[in-house]
PDB file of C-alpha atoms in Angstrom:
ATOM      1  CA  MET R   1      21.971   1.351  12.594  1.00  0.00           C
ATOM      2  CA  LYS R   2      24.838   0.637  10.196  1.00  0.00           C
ATOM      3  CA  VAL R   3      24.530   1.059   6.430  1.00  0.00           C
ATOM      4  CA  ILE R   4      26.531  -1.255   4.163  1.00  0.00           C
ATOM      5  CA  ILE R   5      27.148   0.092   0.646  1.00  0.00           C
ATOM      6  CA  LEU R   6      28.407  -2.470  -1.846  1.00  0.00           C
ATOM      7  CA  ALA R   7      31.139  -0.628  -3.745  1.00  0.00           C
ATOM      8  CA  GLY R   8      33.560  -3.285  -4.932  1.00  0.00           C
ATOM      9  CA  GLY R   9      32.337  -4.455  -8.330  1.00  0.00           C
ATOM     10  CA  LEU R  10      34.122  -4.008 -11.651  1.00  0.00           C
ATOM     11  CA  GLY R  11      31.331  -2.024 -13.343  1.00  0.00           C
ATOM     12  CA  THR R  12      32.105  -3.501 -16.740  1.00  0.00           C
ATOM     13  CA  ARG R  13      28.937  -2.174 -18.405  1.00  0.00           C
ATOM     14  CA  LEU R  14      30.146   1.368 -17.694  1.00  0.00           C
ATOM     15  CA  ALA R  15      33.671   0.772 -18.920  1.00  0.00           C
ATOM     16  CA  GLU R  16      33.917   4.294 -20.369  1.00  0.00           C
ATOM     17  CA  GLU R  17      34.088   5.504 -16.762  1.00  0.00           C
ATOM     18  CA  THR R  18      35.169   2.506 -14.707  1.00  0.00           C
ATOM     19  CA  SER R  19      38.418   1.820 -16.557  1.00  0.00           C
ATOM     20  CA  ALA R  20      39.832   4.701 -14.512  1.00  0.00           C
ATOM     21  CA  ARG R  21      37.799   4.601 -11.274  1.00  0.00           C
ATOM     22  CA  PRO R  22      35.387   2.399  -9.326  1.00  0.00           C
ATOM     23  CA  LYS R  23      31.767   2.737 -10.350  1.00  0.00           C
ATOM     24  CA  PRO R  24      30.627   4.321  -7.061  1.00  0.00           C
ATOM     25  CA  MET R  25      33.111   7.145  -7.712  1.00  0.00           C
ATOM     26  CA  VAL R  26      31.545   8.067 -11.079  1.00  0.00           C
ATOM     27  CA  GLU R  27      30.262  11.593 -10.647  1.00  0.00           C
ATOM     28  CA  ILE R  28      26.795  13.035 -10.889  1.00  0.00           C
ATOM     29  CA  GLY R  29      26.848  16.838 -10.638  1.00  0.00           C
ATOM     30  CA  GLY R  30      30.481  16.861  -9.568  1.00  0.00           C
ATOM     31  CA  LYS R  31      29.980  14.419  -6.676  1.00  0.00           C
ATOM     32  CA  PRO R  32      30.436  10.621  -6.729  1.00  0.00           C
ATOM     33  CA  ILE R  33      27.188   8.663  -6.923  1.00  0.00           C
ATOM     34  CA  LEU R  34      28.326   7.091  -3.662  1.00  0.00           C
ATOM     35  CA  TRP R  35      28.073  10.528  -1.996  1.00  0.00           C
ATOM     36  CA  HIS R  36      24.525  10.963  -3.330  1.00  0.00           C
ATOM     37  CA  ILE R  37      23.503   7.595  -1.865  1.00  0.00           C
ATOM     38  CA  MET R  38      25.072   8.447   1.491  1.00  0.00           C
ATOM     39  CA  GLN R  39      23.309  11.815   1.518  1.00  0.00           C
ATOM     40  CA  LEU R  40      19.993  10.027   1.046  1.00  0.00           C
ATOM     41  CA  TYR R  41      20.606   7.776   4.047  1.00  0.00           C
ATOM     42  CA  ALA R  42      21.937  10.598   6.197  1.00  0.00           C
ATOM     43  CA  SER R  43      18.820  12.669   5.502  1.00  0.00           C
ATOM     44  CA  HIS R  44      16.879   9.954   7.347  1.00  0.00           C
ATOM     45  CA  GLY R  45      19.320   9.855  10.246  1.00  0.00           C
ATOM     46  CA  PHE R  46      21.398   6.871   9.071  1.00  0.00           C
ATOM     47  CA  ASN R  47      24.986   8.138   9.050  1.00  0.00           C
ATOM     48  CA  ASP R  48      27.105   5.170  10.173  1.00  0.00           C
ATOM     49  CA  PHE R  49      28.473   3.677   6.951  1.00  0.00           C
ATOM     50  CA  LEU R  50      30.515   0.596   6.032  1.00  0.00           C
ATOM     51  CA  ILE R  51      31.731   0.833   2.447  1.00  0.00           C
ATOM     52  CA  ALA R  52      32.543  -2.633   1.044  1.00  0.00           C
ATOM     53  CA  CYS R  53      35.464  -1.831  -1.222  1.00  0.00           C
ATOM     54  CA  GLY R  54      37.080  -3.961  -3.927  1.00  0.00           C
ATOM     55  CA  TYR R  55      38.016  -2.833  -7.416  1.00  0.00           C
ATOM     56  CA  LYS R  56      40.104   0.368  -7.171  1.00  0.00           C
ATOM     57  CA  GLY R  57      39.001   0.701  -3.570  1.00  0.00           C
ATOM     58  CA  GLU R  58      42.021   2.881  -2.795  1.00  0.00           C
ATOM     59  CA  MET R  59      40.345   5.696  -4.720  1.00  0.00           C
ATOM     60  CA  ILE R  60      37.326   5.563  -2.416  1.00  0.00           C
ATOM     61  CA  LYS R  61      39.603   5.537   0.636  1.00  0.00           C
ATOM     62  CA  GLU R  62      41.568   8.532  -0.657  1.00  0.00           C
ATOM     63  CA  TYR R  63      38.369  10.460  -1.379  1.00  0.00           C
ATOM     64  CA  PHE R  64      37.117  10.191   2.182  1.00  0.00           C
ATOM     65  CA  HIS R  65      40.540  10.520   3.767  1.00  0.00           C
ATOM     66  CA  ASN R  66      40.900  13.902   2.071  1.00  0.00           C
ATOM     67  CA  TYR R  67      37.222  14.904   2.330  1.00  0.00           C
ATOM     68  CA  ARG R  68      37.670  17.424   5.137  1.00  0.00           C
ATOM     69  CA  ILE R  69      40.563  19.162   3.426  1.00  0.00           C
ATOM     70  CA  HIS R  70      38.744  19.398   0.106  1.00  0.00           C
ATOM     71  CA  ASN R  71      35.631  20.820   1.733  1.00  0.00           C
ATOM     72  CA  SER R  72      37.227  23.429   4.005  1.00  0.00           C
ATOM     73  CA  ASP R  73      39.326  26.562   3.864  1.00  0.00           C
ATOM     74  CA  LEU R  74      43.001  26.036   4.720  1.00  0.00           C
ATOM     75  CA  PHE R  75      45.527  28.355   6.292  1.00  0.00           C
ATOM     76  CA  LEU R  76      49.054  27.022   5.797  1.00  0.00           C
ATOM     77  CA  ASN R  77      52.281  28.123   7.391  1.00  0.00           C
ATOM     78  CA  LEU R  78      54.817  27.112   4.800  1.00  0.00           C
ATOM     79  CA  LYS R  79      57.724  27.741   7.149  1.00  0.00           C
ATOM     80  CA  ASP R  80      56.734  25.334   9.941  1.00  0.00           C
ATOM     81  CA  GLY R  81      54.290  23.161   7.990  1.00  0.00           C
ATOM     82  CA  SER R  82      51.330  23.860  10.265  1.00  0.00           C
ATOM     83  CA  CYS R  83      47.815  23.854   8.883  1.00  0.00           C
ATOM     84  CA  LYS R  84      44.603  25.367  10.223  1.00  0.00           C
ATOM     85  CA  VAL R  85      41.238  24.222   8.880  1.00  0.00           C
ATOM     86  CA  ALA R  86      38.373  26.708   8.828  1.00  0.00           C
ATOM     87  CA  ASN R  87      34.839  26.985   7.437  1.00  0.00           C
ATOM     88  CA  SER R  88      34.521  23.253   7.154  1.00  0.00           C
ATOM     89  CA  THR R  89      31.393  21.892   5.409  1.00  0.00           C
ATOM     90  CA  VAL R  90      31.792  18.273   6.407  1.00  0.00           C
ATOM     91  CA  PRO R  91      28.798  16.043   7.280  1.00  0.00           C
ATOM     92  CA  ASP R  92      28.602  14.178  10.577  1.00  0.00           C
ATOM     93  CA  TRP R  93      29.215  10.745   9.095  1.00  0.00           C
ATOM     94  CA  GLN R  94      31.121   7.744  10.455  1.00  0.00           C
ATOM     95  CA  VAL R  95      32.652   6.018   7.419  1.00  0.00           C
ATOM     96  CA  GLY R  96      34.332   2.607   7.506  1.00  0.00           C
ATOM     97  CA  LEU R  97      36.236   1.739   4.304  1.00  0.00           C
ATOM     98  CA  ILE R  98      36.783  -2.004   4.238  1.00  0.00           C
ATOM     99  CA  ASP R  99      38.644  -4.029   1.616  1.00  0.00           C
ATOM    100  CA  THR R 100      36.349  -6.984   0.905  1.00  0.00           C
ATOM    101  CA  GLY R 101      38.364  -8.473  -1.945  1.00  0.00           C
ATOM    102  CA  LEU R 102      38.685  -7.884  -5.651  1.00  0.00           C
ATOM    103  CA  ASN R 103      36.616 -10.833  -6.830  1.00  0.00           C
ATOM    104  CA  THR R 104      34.238 -11.256  -3.888  1.00  0.00           C
ATOM    105  CA  LEU R 105      30.548 -11.340  -4.845  1.00  0.00           C
ATOM    106  CA  THR R 106      27.887  -9.201  -3.229  1.00  0.00           C
ATOM    107  CA  GLY R 107      26.813 -11.682  -0.567  1.00  0.00           C
ATOM    108  CA  GLY R 108      30.416 -12.447   0.328  1.00  0.00           C
ATOM    109  CA  ARG R 109      31.141  -8.740   0.783  1.00  0.00           C
ATOM    110  CA  VAL R 110      28.296  -8.430   3.301  1.00  0.00           C
ATOM    111  CA  ARG R 111      29.481 -11.498   5.176  1.00  0.00           C
ATOM    112  CA  ARG R 112      33.039 -10.153   5.386  1.00  0.00           C
ATOM    113  CA  LEU R 113      31.694  -7.256   7.441  1.00  0.00           C
ATOM    114  CA  GLN R 114      30.023  -9.521  10.010  1.00  0.00           C
ATOM    115  CA  ASN R 115      32.360  -8.677  12.874  1.00  0.00           C
ATOM    116  CA  LEU R 116      31.609  -4.966  12.438  1.00  0.00           C
ATOM    117  CA  LEU R 117      27.819  -5.322  12.562  1.00  0.00           C
ATOM    118  CA  GLY R 118      27.253  -6.617  16.059  1.00  0.00           C
ATOM    119  CA  ASN R 119      23.849  -8.123  16.783  1.00  0.00           C
ATOM    120  CA  GLU R 120      21.747  -5.336  15.344  1.00  0.00           C
ATOM    121  CA  THR R 121      19.508  -4.776  12.366  1.00  0.00           C
ATOM    122  CA  PHE R 122      21.464  -3.292   9.466  1.00  0.00           C
ATOM    123  CA  LEU R 123      20.845  -1.720   6.044  1.00  0.00           C
ATOM    124  CA  VAL R 124      22.391  -2.718   2.712  1.00  0.00           C
ATOM    125  CA  THR R 125      22.328  -1.132  -0.718  1.00  0.00           C
ATOM    126  CA  TYR R 126      24.267  -1.038  -3.952  1.00  0.00           C
ATOM    127  CA  GLY R 127      26.729   1.713  -4.815  1.00  0.00           C
ATOM    128  CA  ASP R 128      25.165   2.533  -8.164  1.00  0.00           C
ATOM    129  CA  GLY R 129      21.448   3.233  -7.749  1.00  0.00           C
ATOM    130  CA  LEU R 130      19.433   6.293  -6.778  1.00  0.00           C
ATOM    131  CA  ALA R 131      15.864   6.643  -5.532  1.00  0.00           C
ATOM    132  CA  ASP R 132      13.578   8.997  -3.644  1.00  0.00           C
ATOM    133  CA  ILE R 133      12.714   6.205  -1.234  1.00  0.00           C
ATOM    134  CA  ASP R 134      11.450   6.974   2.262  1.00  0.00           C
ATOM    135  CA  LEU R 135      14.060   5.031   4.247  1.00  0.00           C
ATOM    136  CA  THR R 136      12.374   5.788   7.538  1.00  0.00           C
ATOM    137  CA  ALA R 137       9.179   4.143   6.257  1.00  0.00           C
ATOM    138  CA  LEU R 138      11.241   1.234   4.909  1.00  0.00           C
ATOM    139  CA  VAL R 139      12.729   0.496   8.327  1.00  0.00           C
ATOM    140  CA  LYS R 140       9.329   0.944  10.005  1.00  0.00           C
ATOM    141  CA  PHE R 141       7.873  -1.614   7.570  1.00  0.00           C
ATOM    142  CA  HIS R 142      10.718  -4.034   8.348  1.00  0.00           C
ATOM    143  CA  ARG R 143      10.127  -3.704  12.089  1.00  0.00           C
ATOM    144  CA  SER R 144       6.401  -4.324  11.630  1.00  0.00           C
ATOM    145  CA  HIS R 145       6.578  -7.765   9.990  1.00  0.00           C
ATOM    146  CA  GLY R 146       9.200  -9.429  12.182  1.00  0.00           C
ATOM    147  CA  LYS R 147      10.909 -11.376   9.383  1.00  0.00           C
ATOM    148  CA  LEU R 148      14.641 -11.556   8.761  1.00  0.00           C
ATOM    149  CA  ALA R 149      14.862  -9.540   5.549  1.00  0.00           C
ATOM    150  CA  THR R 150      13.167  -6.793   3.566  1.00  0.00           C
ATOM    151  CA  VAL R 151      13.920  -5.973  -0.073  1.00  0.00           C
ATOM    152  CA  THR R 152      12.677  -2.853  -1.799  1.00  0.00           C
ATOM    153  CA  ALA R 153      10.493  -3.785  -4.777  1.00  0.00           C
ATOM    154  CA  VAL R 154      10.556  -1.180  -7.544  1.00  0.00           C
ATOM    155  CA  SER R 155       9.014  -0.761 -10.966  1.00  0.00           C
ATOM    156  CA  PRO R 156      11.722  -1.368 -13.595  1.00  0.00           C
ATOM    157  CA  VAL R 157      12.816   1.324 -16.001  1.00  0.00           C
ATOM    158  CA  ALA R 158      11.931   0.427 -19.566  1.00  0.00           C
ATOM    159  CA  ARG R 159      14.952  -0.112 -21.817  1.00  0.00           C
ATOM    160  CA  PHE R 160      13.345   1.747 -24.709  1.00  0.00           C
ATOM    161  CA  GLY R 161      10.994   4.668 -25.082  1.00  0.00           C
ATOM    162  CA  SER R 162       7.301   3.941 -24.579  1.00  0.00           C
ATOM    163  CA  LEU R 163       4.754   4.644 -27.338  1.00  0.00           C
ATOM    164  CA  GLU R 164       1.022   5.053 -26.968  1.00  0.00           C
ATOM    165  CA  LEU R 165      -0.733   4.717 -30.309  1.00  0.00           C
ATOM    166  CA  ASN R 166      -4.108   5.601 -31.770  1.00  0.00           C
ATOM    167  CA  GLY R 167      -3.982   3.733 -35.033  1.00  0.00           C
ATOM    168  CA  ASP R 168      -0.743   4.860 -36.625  1.00  0.00           C
ATOM    169  CA  ARG R 169      -0.618   8.143 -34.708  1.00  0.00           C
ATOM    170  CA  VAL R 170       1.602   8.439 -31.649  1.00  0.00           C
ATOM    171  CA  THR R 171      -0.488  10.013 -28.884  1.00  0.00           C
ATOM    172  CA  ARG R 172       2.190   9.861 -26.190  1.00  0.00           C
ATOM    173  CA  PHE R 173       5.923   9.248 -26.092  1.00  0.00           C
ATOM    174  CA  ALA R 174       7.874   8.669 -22.855  1.00  0.00           C
ATOM    175  CA  GLU R 175      11.644   8.203 -22.799  1.00  0.00           C
ATOM    176  CA  LYS R 176      12.638   5.231 -20.606  1.00  0.00           C
ATOM    177  CA  PRO R 177       9.575   5.320 -18.325  1.00  0.00           C
ATOM    178  CA  GLN R 178       9.134   3.138 -15.296  1.00  0.00           C
ATOM    179  CA  THR R 179       6.835   0.276 -16.280  1.00  0.00           C
ATOM    180  CA  ALA R 180       3.695  -0.765 -14.468  1.00  0.00           C
ATOM    181  CA  GLU R 181       4.387  -4.446 -15.058  1.00  0.00           C
ATOM    182  CA  GLY R 182       5.950  -6.501 -12.315  1.00  0.00           C
ATOM    183  CA  ARG R 183       8.438  -5.517  -9.644  1.00  0.00           C
ATOM    184  CA  ILE R 184      12.205  -6.043  -9.434  1.00  0.00           C
ATOM    185  CA  ASN R 185      14.891  -5.918  -6.753  1.00  0.00           C
ATOM    186  CA  GLY R 186      15.782  -2.251  -6.277  1.00  0.00           C
ATOM    187  CA  GLY R 187      18.292  -2.807  -3.497  1.00  0.00           C
ATOM    188  CA  PHE R 188      17.726  -0.804  -0.293  1.00  0.00           C
ATOM    189  CA  PHE R 189      17.583  -3.854   1.992  1.00  0.00           C
ATOM    190  CA  VAL R 190      16.984  -4.158   5.731  1.00  0.00           C
ATOM    191  CA  PHE R 191      18.488  -7.285   7.309  1.00  0.00           C
ATOM    192  CA  GLU R 192      18.598  -8.969  10.674  1.00  0.00           C
ATOM    193  CA  PRO R 193      21.947 -10.501  11.694  1.00  0.00           C
ATOM    194  CA  LYS R 194      20.717 -14.061  11.048  1.00  0.00           C
ATOM    195  CA  VAL R 195      20.623 -13.252   7.338  1.00  0.00           C
ATOM    196  CA  LEU R 196      24.390 -13.749   7.406  1.00  0.00           C
ATOM    197  CA  ASP R 197      23.799 -17.461   8.118  1.00  0.00           C
ATOM    198  CA  TYR R 198      22.392 -17.716   4.577  1.00  0.00           C
ATOM    199  CA  ILE R 199      25.724 -16.574   3.053  1.00  0.00           C
ATOM    200  CA  SER R 200      28.340 -19.347   3.040  1.00  0.00           C
ATOM    201  CA  GLY R 201      31.358 -17.612   1.510  1.00  0.00           C
ATOM    202  CA  ASP R 202      32.964 -15.086  -0.829  1.00  0.00           C
ATOM    203  CA  GLN R 203      31.565 -16.525  -4.045  1.00  0.00           C
ATOM    204  CA  ILE R 204      27.917 -16.126  -3.085  1.00  0.00           C
ATOM    205  CA  ALA R 205      25.879 -13.411  -4.775  1.00  0.00           C
ATOM    206  CA  LEU R 206      23.338 -11.844  -2.444  1.00  0.00           C
ATOM    207  CA  GLU R 207      20.807 -11.862  -5.273  1.00  0.00           C
ATOM    208  CA  GLY R 208      21.116 -15.638  -5.711  1.00  0.00           C
ATOM    209  CA  GLU R 209      20.987 -18.354  -3.082  1.00  0.00           C
ATOM    210  CA  PRO R 210      20.602 -16.154   0.047  1.00  0.00           C
ATOM    211  CA  LEU R 211      17.540 -14.241  -1.114  1.00  0.00           C
ATOM    212  CA  GLU R 212      16.089 -17.358  -2.758  1.00  0.00           C
ATOM    213  CA  ARG R 213      16.397 -19.331   0.478  1.00  0.00           C
ATOM    214  CA  LEU R 214      15.043 -16.500   2.597  1.00  0.00           C
ATOM    215  CA  ALA R 215      12.012 -16.336   0.284  1.00  0.00           C
ATOM    216  CA  ALA R 216      11.539 -20.095   0.441  1.00  0.00           C
ATOM    217  CA  ASP R 217      11.714 -19.970   4.248  1.00  0.00           C
ATOM    218  CA  GLY R 218       9.083 -17.218   4.366  1.00  0.00           C
ATOM    219  CA  GLN R 219      11.635 -14.761   5.782  1.00  0.00           C
ATOM    220  CA  LEU R 220      11.748 -12.213   2.915  1.00  0.00           C
ATOM    221  CA  MET R 221       9.268  -9.345   2.682  1.00  0.00           C
ATOM    222  CA  ALA R 222       8.927  -6.682  -0.002  1.00  0.00           C
ATOM    223  CA  TYR R 223       8.577  -2.969   0.619  1.00  0.00           C
ATOM    224  CA  ARG R 224       6.850  -1.466  -2.414  1.00  0.00           C
ATOM    225  CA  HIS R 225       8.416   1.761  -3.664  1.00  0.00           C
ATOM    226  CA  SER R 226       6.436   3.424  -6.429  1.00  0.00           C
ATOM    227  CA  GLY R 227       8.461   6.602  -6.743  1.00  0.00           C
ATOM    228  CA  PHE R 228      11.684   7.363  -8.565  1.00  0.00           C
ATOM    229  CA  TRP R 229      14.341   4.664  -8.908  1.00  0.00           C
ATOM    230  CA  HIS R 230      17.136   4.439 -11.411  1.00  0.00           C
ATOM    231  CA  PRO R 231      20.351   2.402 -11.614  1.00  0.00           C
ATOM    232  CA  MET R 232      23.553   3.690 -13.215  1.00  0.00           C
ATOM    233  CA  ASP R 233      24.457   0.702 -15.387  1.00  0.00           C
ATOM    234  CA  THR R 234      25.492   2.427 -18.620  1.00  0.00           C
ATOM    235  CA  LEU R 235      26.864   5.729 -19.874  1.00  0.00           C
ATOM    236  CA  ARG R 236      23.351   6.627 -21.001  1.00  0.00           C
ATOM    237  CA  ASP R 237      22.112   6.095 -17.439  1.00  0.00           C
ATOM    238  CA  LYS R 238      24.845   8.374 -16.122  1.00  0.00           C
ATOM    239  CA  GLN R 239      23.917  11.081 -18.618  1.00  0.00           C
ATOM    240  CA  PHE R 240      20.230  10.768 -17.657  1.00  0.00           C
ATOM    241  CA  LEU R 241      20.998  11.136 -13.943  1.00  0.00           C
ATOM    242  CA  GLU R 242      23.338  14.022 -14.694  1.00  0.00           C
ATOM    243  CA  SER R 243      20.582  15.819 -16.613  1.00  0.00           C
ATOM    244  CA  LEU R 244      18.172  15.432 -13.669  1.00  0.00           C
ATOM    245  CA  TRP R 245      20.733  16.886 -11.280  1.00  0.00           C
ATOM    246  CA  ALA R 246      21.520  19.772 -13.636  1.00  0.00           C
ATOM    247  CA  SER R 247      17.796  20.586 -13.881  1.00  0.00           C
ATOM    248  CA  GLY R 248      17.687  21.233 -10.144  1.00  0.00           C
ATOM    249  CA  LYS R 249      14.882  18.725  -9.776  1.00  0.00           C
ATOM    250  CA  ALA R 250      16.740  15.491  -9.010  1.00  0.00           C
ATOM    251  CA  PRO R 251      14.103  13.335  -7.246  1.00  0.00           C
ATOM    252  CA  TRP R 252      16.640  11.742  -4.885  1.00  0.00           C
ATOM    253  CA  LYS R 253      18.049  15.059  -3.635  1.00  0.00           C
ATOM    254  CA  ALA R 254      17.591  15.361   0.104  1.00  0.00           C
ATOM    255  CA  ALA R 255      15.760  18.473   1.234  1.00  0.00           C
TER     256      ALA R 255
END
C-alpha cells in the first residue's frame, strides 16, 4: 500500500526555517520531520512512499539520494576513485520523489500521482504533523466500513495555556493541551482510487471541495484518534516537538 506525503507547500508560518529549506526538511532531533513521519508508517509495515515535492523539492531529493552514504561507513580509494560502503544503517524503504509543481494545492498534488497509484487503496498525510496513531487500526477501520475515504479526527491543540480556577486561585495549568471540544482534520487519510475523481485539477485543495463532496455523498468516515497529535505550524511548535524528542519520551517514536 503506497503512502503519499504532501511535502510541497511554502510553509510561510514557519518562515524562520522555511526561507532556507522546505518545511518537511525542518529537523526534530537532528532528523527532518519527514523522516519521523516515514518512520511512523514504516513501523506499521507501510514503507512504499511517494513524496509530493514542490517548494525547494530538490533538497528533499538530495537528502534521500545521499541517504545511504550519510548513514554508512565509507572506504575510499583516492587513486582509482572506488568506494566501498560498509555498516549501512539504511531502512528498507521505497521512496518516490515526484515534482508536483510549485503552486499546486494539496488535492492537485495527490491527483498528479494518479498514474503511480494503480487501482489500490492508498494512504495520504501531510509532511508537517506527528502523532502516535495506530496506522494498522486506521486501515482496518477503513476496510470495515467500505466507503471511499477515511480521515483521522483528532482533538485540536489549544492555542493558549489552559487554566482551571477555583475562585481566583489557579488549581491547574496546562501548556497548550489538547482540547476535549470538537474534532478536526488531523491528516492520516486512507483513500480508495475513486477519490481521485473528486479532484478536478491542480488548484483544488484536498481539504475543500473533495472532502466536502465526499462527506455530502456519504463516502467520508472518521477514525477517532484520542492520543498525541501535533502539527508543526510555527517555530514554537517546532521547539515543543524538539523538547519532546530530547526528553526521550516523544509519543510518536516507533518502538
